[in-house]
Short mmCIF file of C-alpha atoms in Angstrom, two decimals:
data_model
loop_
_atom_site.label_atom_id
_atom_site.label_comp_id
_atom_site.label_asym_id
_atom_site.label_seq_id
_atom_site.Cartn_x
_atom_site.Cartn_y
_atom_site.Cartn_z
CA MET A 27 81.01 100.64 125.13
CA PRO A 28 82.42 99.50 121.78
CA GLU A 29 85.35 101.54 120.49
CA LEU A 30 87.31 102.31 117.35
CA VAL A 31 90.93 102.03 118.50
CA PHE A 32 93.93 102.96 116.36
CA PHE A 33 97.22 101.24 117.27
CA SER A 34 99.99 103.16 115.55
CA GLY A 35 103.74 103.01 115.29
CA THR A 36 106.62 102.82 112.82
CA MET A 37 107.39 99.77 110.76
CA ASP A 38 109.05 96.93 112.68
CA CYS A 39 107.48 97.83 116.05
CA GLY A 40 105.21 94.79 116.40
CA LYS A 41 101.83 96.03 115.14
CA SER A 42 100.94 92.84 113.25
CA THR A 43 102.23 90.69 116.11
CA LEU A 44 99.95 92.52 118.54
CA ALA A 45 97.02 92.18 116.13
CA LEU A 46 97.58 88.42 115.98
CA GLN A 47 97.94 88.21 119.76
CA MET A 48 94.71 90.13 120.35
CA GLY A 49 92.88 87.81 117.97
CA HIS A 50 94.35 84.75 119.69
CA ASN A 51 93.42 85.94 123.19
CA ARG A 52 89.82 86.62 122.20
CA SER A 53 89.52 83.37 120.28
CA ALA A 54 90.72 81.50 123.38
CA ARG A 55 87.75 83.02 125.27
CA GLY A 56 85.27 81.78 122.69
CA LEU A 57 84.92 85.07 120.82
CA LYS A 58 84.88 85.17 117.04
CA GLY A 59 86.36 88.03 115.10
CA VAL A 60 86.64 89.17 111.51
CA ILE A 61 90.15 90.08 110.42
CA PHE A 62 90.73 92.46 107.54
CA THR A 63 94.06 93.31 105.97
CA ARG A 64 95.37 95.17 102.94
CA ASP A 65 98.52 94.48 100.95
CA ASP A 66 100.18 92.28 103.57
CA ARG A 67 103.79 91.26 102.86
CA ALA A 68 102.71 87.58 102.90
CA GLY A 69 100.21 88.07 100.09
CA GLU A 70 96.51 88.60 99.56
CA GLY A 71 94.19 87.57 102.37
CA LYS A 72 96.97 87.10 104.92
CA LEU A 73 97.87 88.75 108.21
CA SER A 74 101.50 88.06 109.03
CA SER A 75 104.15 89.25 111.43
CA ARG A 76 107.91 89.33 111.02
CA LEU A 77 108.13 86.68 113.77
CA GLY A 78 106.77 84.17 111.27
CA LEU A 79 103.18 84.08 112.53
CA VAL A 80 100.42 84.17 109.92
CA THR A 81 96.65 83.76 109.76
CA GLU A 82 93.94 83.98 107.14
CA ALA A 83 92.23 87.34 106.70
CA VAL A 84 89.76 89.13 104.45
CA GLU A 85 91.49 91.30 101.85
CA ALA A 86 90.01 94.80 102.16
CA ALA A 87 90.36 95.64 98.50
CA GLU A 88 90.05 99.13 97.10
CA GLY A 89 86.37 100.08 96.89
CA MET A 90 85.21 97.36 99.29
CA ASP A 91 82.38 98.41 101.62
CA MET A 92 83.56 96.92 104.92
CA TYR A 93 80.35 97.80 106.75
CA ALA A 94 78.22 96.13 104.09
CA TYR A 95 80.49 93.06 104.19
CA LEU A 96 79.94 92.63 107.92
CA VAL A 97 76.18 93.23 107.67
CA ASP A 98 76.00 90.57 104.98
CA GLN A 99 77.98 88.08 107.10
CA LEU A 100 75.76 88.68 110.13
CA SER A 101 72.55 88.45 108.09
CA ARG A 102 73.68 85.04 106.83
CA GLY A 103 73.98 83.78 110.39
CA GLY A 104 77.65 84.48 110.82
CA LYS A 105 79.07 85.62 114.14
CA ALA A 106 81.33 88.57 114.83
CA ASP A 107 82.27 89.82 118.29
CA TYR A 108 85.04 92.18 117.18
CA VAL A 109 86.95 93.36 114.11
CA ILE A 110 90.71 93.56 113.59
CA VAL A 111 92.15 95.58 110.70
CA ASP A 112 95.85 95.40 109.87
CA GLU A 113 97.70 97.71 107.46
CA ALA A 114 94.90 100.21 108.06
CA GLN A 115 96.98 103.05 106.62
CA PHE A 116 96.27 101.66 103.15
CA LEU A 117 92.50 101.99 103.51
CA ALA A 118 90.60 104.83 101.89
CA PRO A 119 89.09 107.49 104.20
CA GLU A 120 85.58 106.29 103.35
CA GLN A 121 86.52 102.79 104.50
CA ILE A 122 87.56 104.24 107.86
CA ASP A 123 84.14 105.88 108.00
CA GLN A 124 82.64 102.45 107.43
CA LEU A 125 84.63 101.04 110.35
CA ALA A 126 83.33 103.82 112.59
CA ARG A 127 79.83 102.87 111.52
CA VAL A 128 80.56 99.24 112.46
CA VAL A 129 81.27 100.46 115.99
CA ASP A 130 78.29 102.79 116.22
CA ASP A 131 75.61 100.79 114.40
CA LEU A 132 76.68 97.17 114.96
CA GLY A 133 78.16 97.60 118.42
CA LEU A 134 81.45 95.88 117.61
CA ASP A 135 84.92 96.84 118.81
CA VAL A 136 87.22 97.67 115.90
CA PHE A 137 90.98 97.45 116.45
CA ALA A 138 92.91 99.08 113.59
CA PHE A 139 96.69 98.74 113.25
CA GLY A 140 98.86 100.83 110.97
CA ILE A 141 101.71 103.23 110.46
CA THR A 142 100.90 106.92 110.56
CA THR A 143 103.19 108.51 107.98
CA ASP A 144 104.78 107.39 104.74
CA PHE A 145 108.42 107.51 103.61
CA ARG A 146 108.02 111.26 102.93
CA THR A 147 106.73 111.88 106.49
CA LYS A 148 103.26 112.62 105.05
CA LEU A 149 100.13 111.21 106.67
CA PHE A 150 98.51 108.27 104.94
CA PRO A 151 94.88 109.22 104.15
CA GLY A 152 93.61 106.17 106.06
CA SER A 153 95.71 107.00 109.12
CA GLN A 154 94.66 110.64 109.00
CA ARG A 155 91.00 109.63 109.03
CA LEU A 156 91.62 107.24 111.91
CA ILE A 157 93.22 110.05 113.92
CA GLU A 158 90.15 112.16 113.21
CA LEU A 159 87.59 109.49 114.14
CA ALA A 160 89.15 107.03 116.60
CA ASP A 161 87.79 106.84 120.13
CA ARG A 162 91.30 106.04 121.27
CA ILE A 163 94.80 106.14 119.78
CA GLU A 164 97.47 103.86 121.21
CA THR A 165 101.16 104.23 120.39
CA LEU A 166 102.88 100.87 120.53
CA GLN A 167 105.42 100.64 123.31
CA VAL A 168 107.82 98.27 121.53
CA GLU A 169 110.33 100.74 120.14
CA ALA A 170 111.88 100.14 116.76
CA LEU A 171 115.48 101.33 116.63
CA CYS A 172 117.39 103.34 114.07
CA TRP A 173 120.74 101.93 112.92
CA CYS A 174 122.39 104.41 115.31
CA GLY A 175 120.56 102.94 118.32
CA ALA A 176 118.19 105.87 118.84
CA ARG A 177 114.42 105.40 118.84
CA ALA A 178 113.14 105.14 115.27
CA THR A 179 110.34 107.58 114.51
CA HIS A 180 110.26 107.70 110.71
CA ASN A 181 109.87 105.21 107.86
CA ALA A 182 112.31 105.46 104.97
CA ARG A 183 112.08 103.87 101.51
CA THR A 184 115.38 102.66 100.10
CA VAL A 185 116.65 101.62 96.70
CA GLY A 186 120.04 99.98 96.67
CA GLY A 187 120.43 100.96 100.31
CA GLU A 188 119.97 104.66 99.58
CA MET A 189 116.95 106.60 100.83
CA VAL A 190 114.51 107.98 98.25
CA VAL A 191 111.89 110.67 98.79
CA GLU A 192 109.95 110.49 95.53
CA GLY A 193 107.57 107.92 94.11
CA ALA A 194 104.14 106.41 94.69
CA GLN A 195 102.92 106.52 98.28
CA VAL A 196 102.25 102.78 98.38
CA VAL A 197 104.94 100.35 97.18
CA ILE A 198 104.90 97.02 98.96
CA GLY A 199 108.20 96.15 100.56
CA ASP A 200 109.76 95.11 103.84
CA VAL A 201 112.53 96.04 106.22
CA ASN A 202 114.40 92.81 105.44
CA ARG A 203 114.77 93.17 101.67
CA PRO A 204 118.23 92.92 100.05
CA GLU A 205 119.81 96.33 99.59
CA ALA A 206 119.58 96.08 95.80
CA GLU A 207 115.77 95.97 95.97
CA ILE A 208 113.15 98.47 97.00
CA GLY A 209 112.87 98.17 100.75
CA TYR A 210 112.14 100.09 103.91
CA GLU A 211 114.15 101.11 106.93
CA VAL A 212 113.15 102.79 110.16
CA LEU A 213 115.23 105.83 111.13
CA CYS A 214 115.38 108.43 113.85
CA ARG A 215 114.33 111.93 112.78
CA ARG A 216 117.93 113.14 112.63
CA HIS A 217 119.05 110.51 110.16
CA HIS A 218 115.81 110.64 108.17
CA LEU A 219 116.34 114.37 107.61
CA ARG A 220 119.93 113.65 106.60
CA ARG A 221 118.81 110.73 104.40
CA MET A 222 121.41 108.56 106.10
CA THR A 223 120.53 104.86 106.06
CA ALA A 224 122.51 101.99 107.56
CA ALA A 225 124.05 101.28 104.16
CA THR A 226 125.15 104.85 103.47
CA ALA A 227 126.45 105.23 107.02
CA ARG A 228 128.50 102.04 106.59
CA ALA A 229 129.84 103.25 103.26
CA GLY A 230 130.79 106.55 104.85
CA ALA A 231 132.61 104.76 107.66
CA LEU A 232 134.58 102.72 105.15
CA SER A 233 135.65 105.83 103.24
CA PRO A 234 138.73 107.48 104.82
CA ASP A 235 138.52 111.19 105.49
CA VAL A 236 142.20 111.63 104.68
CA LEU A 237 144.02 109.95 101.83
CA PRO A 238 146.76 107.61 103.01
CA VAL A 239 150.30 108.95 102.73
CA THR A 240 152.97 106.60 101.49
CA SER A 241 156.63 107.11 102.11
CA ALA A 242 158.94 107.56 99.19
#
């Protein structure tokens, strides 16, 4: 039976890499898929991983009817055996409904990849709808690590290396941005609650607790 499957995890845990691998494995067996993405770090119409892998994709723009797009492709003689959607957290809830309809009405497997919560620990609307509708939810087993070495469970937005908790829900960035820019960092819950990033922890370590005493 076709399924709507949601692969979730924090940033930097290999979601896009797995999406690319799944597409490659199916392509090697003669299957043809349609790949959607939204606001990928590599630019419009791209699915990329931090390992340097990249492939062409269909940009699922705001307001796009993904079900209608696939029906149109099939009616024109196109082939689709499955659908992959990366950065699914950025989709609108109604677009997730469309993906569920692709499974139910067109009989295609849909594999959606995305992070669950934003930098404020709030559910993305797209991810929330996937949790509500998915036939299956898979948590990726490749664990991203906090700077302290513990398992990272939360995504943090940083500006100048310092964590921020206000601002628009969607600001495109990456975990490898220079500290002076808007970027993202994965943290364990303890350090997310304390708003302690790698940069602020390093600064704290460099600051002595006791002022040095000099002899007269």
